[in-house]
Amino acid sequence: MHLVFIFLQISLWITSICALVLDASGNQHDVRSLDADTTPKGFVTFRLVKKAVTSSKLNVAAVPKAPRSAGQGIRIADRVAGYKIVKAQDSTFKNSAGIDQDGADYSYFAEVELGSEGKQLYMLLDTGASTTWVMGSTCTSKSCLMHNTFGPDDSKTYNDTGETYSVEYGTGSVRGHVVEDTLSLAGLSVTLPFGVANTTSDQFTQFPFDGILGLATSSDTWLSAVKDAKLIDSNMFGISLSRSSDGTNDGEIVFGALDPSKYTGNITYSSVKSNSAWTIPMDNITISGESTGITGRSAYIDTGTSFVFGPPDDVKAMYKQIPGSSSTDGTSYTIPCDTDSQVAFTFSGTSWNVSSKDFVSAPDSDGACTGNIYGVEYVPGGWLLGDVFLKNVYSVFDVDNGRIGFAAKSASKASEPSTTTTTTPTATAASTLVTGTASTTAVPTDTSSGLNGHETPSMTTTSAVERPTADSAQQGASSSGSKLDAVCSIALLASLLSTVATVI
């Protein structure tokens, strides 16, 4: 009996030690997760690591997020209206469309017609994403309830393929199913598979658009479908983005050709470095004509991102040449509101200045101004150039020749300010626009971090430059836990055998 008691005591000790070790391992993972920097830095569509494909029709990746179950009782009438829309001037050039915006230069989108009934939805024009999707009529996420949606009741040609998709962006994520139907923009209408979201993250509550039109260089986009249908002569498009403070929205996107009224002088081209992303070599970054030493980098040109982002060390070197700049975190930098430092990016030997209207933020409540170039490395060693840069140039995205071109923008010829409207979501009818002043309380107003719609791949495929993720850390913790479980089991068995041997 004494030996049995000893065996039981030893077993309890072993069990307690194993429990402590396992719990410590789990707690360590929790602490690491909490230490991660989750501060939003705009809405980014840029890919961070290679994405896995879950659908042969839609190049998207699986992101394990559970759909929401709440909100089933919310009616259409309860949906929030009030997104500010600054309408673009009518575009008369062939195969062109005006680019609307939100009045803060954060997001640029166009009115796209969907399905047999031509339901109009606002879709973000996003060169940083390959996936096209809209918010679905069955979606009960908060952002869907604040936007126009699309579903089977909106189109007689709506075809649900039965496949699913999910996408993560630099900030924000969506998931849903793949359908086939028509999308029409700039007088170009094609049938293609695209996503209909039934779950969206809350980041999308901050912006007016109802979905994203992916315009990356991959072969399964709306643009490639247009080219395959022989609706345009050249697989290319030109973009001119407006600046809200200029008073007139003359933004335009044109497909298959370039609008000569939107630019002056020559177009300087740079060859694209990737088959799936609009990335080109960046020669240099200068401050008031002086080199910062930031050379030989790659630049990703992304209309779906509001600001400019670069590796923290590069950004630090850049701001070091701006008198009066400072940072407490190496990510954002305060600068003198009246700085005369001129930031310029150089491609293929030509430098393009960024206006102080775009580089210097408006003063905060303390009177401090922030530079709209941030030290966040969304891709290892690369720069992400969003609308802060693109408002200063006419941009050409040439798929056929694998290149991006920049030219000087033409001065606006309009004398009248653009029309500002507010949106009214509707589930089954075309979008309704109500002229008037945008509501100041209907929608979230915390858009200071801008938009970052660059697609982020899933973590199922690891590349050589991939950083550890929360999921991989969790898997590591689970693996370690399994090993400890095995050790504990062996120890208990050894204790039992030893005791039995002693008794015998």
Phi, psi and omega in degrees: 000321179299319179294322178297319179298317178299317178301315180297319181296317179296320180298319179296318179300312181299316180298317181296317180297316180297319180297319179295317181295316180296318181294321179296320178299315180295318179296322179299320178295320180298318180296318179298321179295320181290332181285345182296142179280107181253013180296126181292137178235059180090178179253111188250134175259008188282140178285134179263319177221172184293139185264143174272151183256129180251351181223137178287345183258337184227121185278079182226174185232156180280130174235114187287085177234131181283137177292152179286150177248349182279165173092009183295335184268004183283131182264165178303320183296340181276352183293145185275135175250172172122011175290135180280130178234122173261108185289142176279157173296154177299134180258128184254350180291146183302136178056042179236161177214148175289148178254110176283166175211177188267005179086355179237007181063024179271321184220142182235128189212166181229159176276117181246138178263131184241142171074182184294335182264358178064041179296133184266128173230149174277127179234130178297131176273108195233102177283353178266008182223145176259341185272133175253132180203160175225162178286134185271155183291340179267359182288131179246010175295155185305316183293325179295324181288353180250005184227168170286150184228173182223137181204185184297334179284350183266353185205135176283344182256010179295123182231108178280120184282346183085356179269157180245164178209161171205147183220139171244140177250177176307322168221128179103157180205158177218158173207155181177216182231164184260132176236166173240129178193182183269143171234128183237129178210138177057035180076009181246120184236126179220156174261131183203162173283138175209166184274143170241113188280135170247358172216128177226151178279163187290345179303331183285353176289342188273353187228153188286337190288151184260000181178184183232133173260106182287126182237028178289179187275001182293168190269007185236035181260173175301321181296318179293327177294322177297317180294317180297329179279001179059039178270344178227153182282323183234140179276080183204165173207153178242143184230135171233118181261141180273162173245122187302322183292346178284345173091342181231128177267099177252024180296146184205145168237136180228138184249141175084350181197183179239146179267106184294344179283350184263353181214163178231157177073197183273156174262126177262122184257150172228139182287141179285140184264353185225150177274353184236355183218149177279080181237136183225159177292138176250120185289317190192163167235129181240152174241114182053041176088351181262133181294142176268354184083005179271092185234161175068028179262166172259142179239128177261122187263111194229107178289344181270008178240133186288315191251197176239136181230143179211168177305137184308320181293322177295313182295323177298316179297324180293310182291339178299335180265006177253108182303135176087002180276152179201158179212145177257347184230357181075004179253303179250149184232134171274143180223157176302133182297336181253024181302142176253011177293132184254114178273136178217145176248136185248128177228130178048043175082358180245131181262143180235117182286149172255121182298146176298337176298331181262326183282322185262124179285166173291150180299143175276190184297338178265004179083010181267144178250148180244143173282137183272029170240122191242148179273075176228125185263086180288338174220135185306120176075001185250162176251144178246108184259110181258210190292335175304322176276314190292339176294345186262358183220162165267127188250137179240125179246105188252101182289316184303318183258004176058055183206160174238137179237150175233145176217163178289138180284145174285151176291143180295137181262356184279147179248344181260140177293156181287156179283134177252131182229170171238154185263153173231108182295146176214145187273326189237351180249169178296155182303140179252133178249128180245117182291137178158191181274136181294143178293144179262356183234347187289326183236158178303142182249002181275074179248021183298335179276358175073196184246138176222089186262025182279128185298134175252124183289166177285172185256021181279341178240124184259129177260173184295337184254008183288135175275156178300141179250168178299320180295317181292325177296319179296320178296321178297318179296319179296319179297316179297320179297320179297319179295319179294321176303316181296317179299316180298318181297317179297318180298318179296318180296318179298320179297318181296312181298320179298317180295316180299319180298321181293318180298318180293000000 
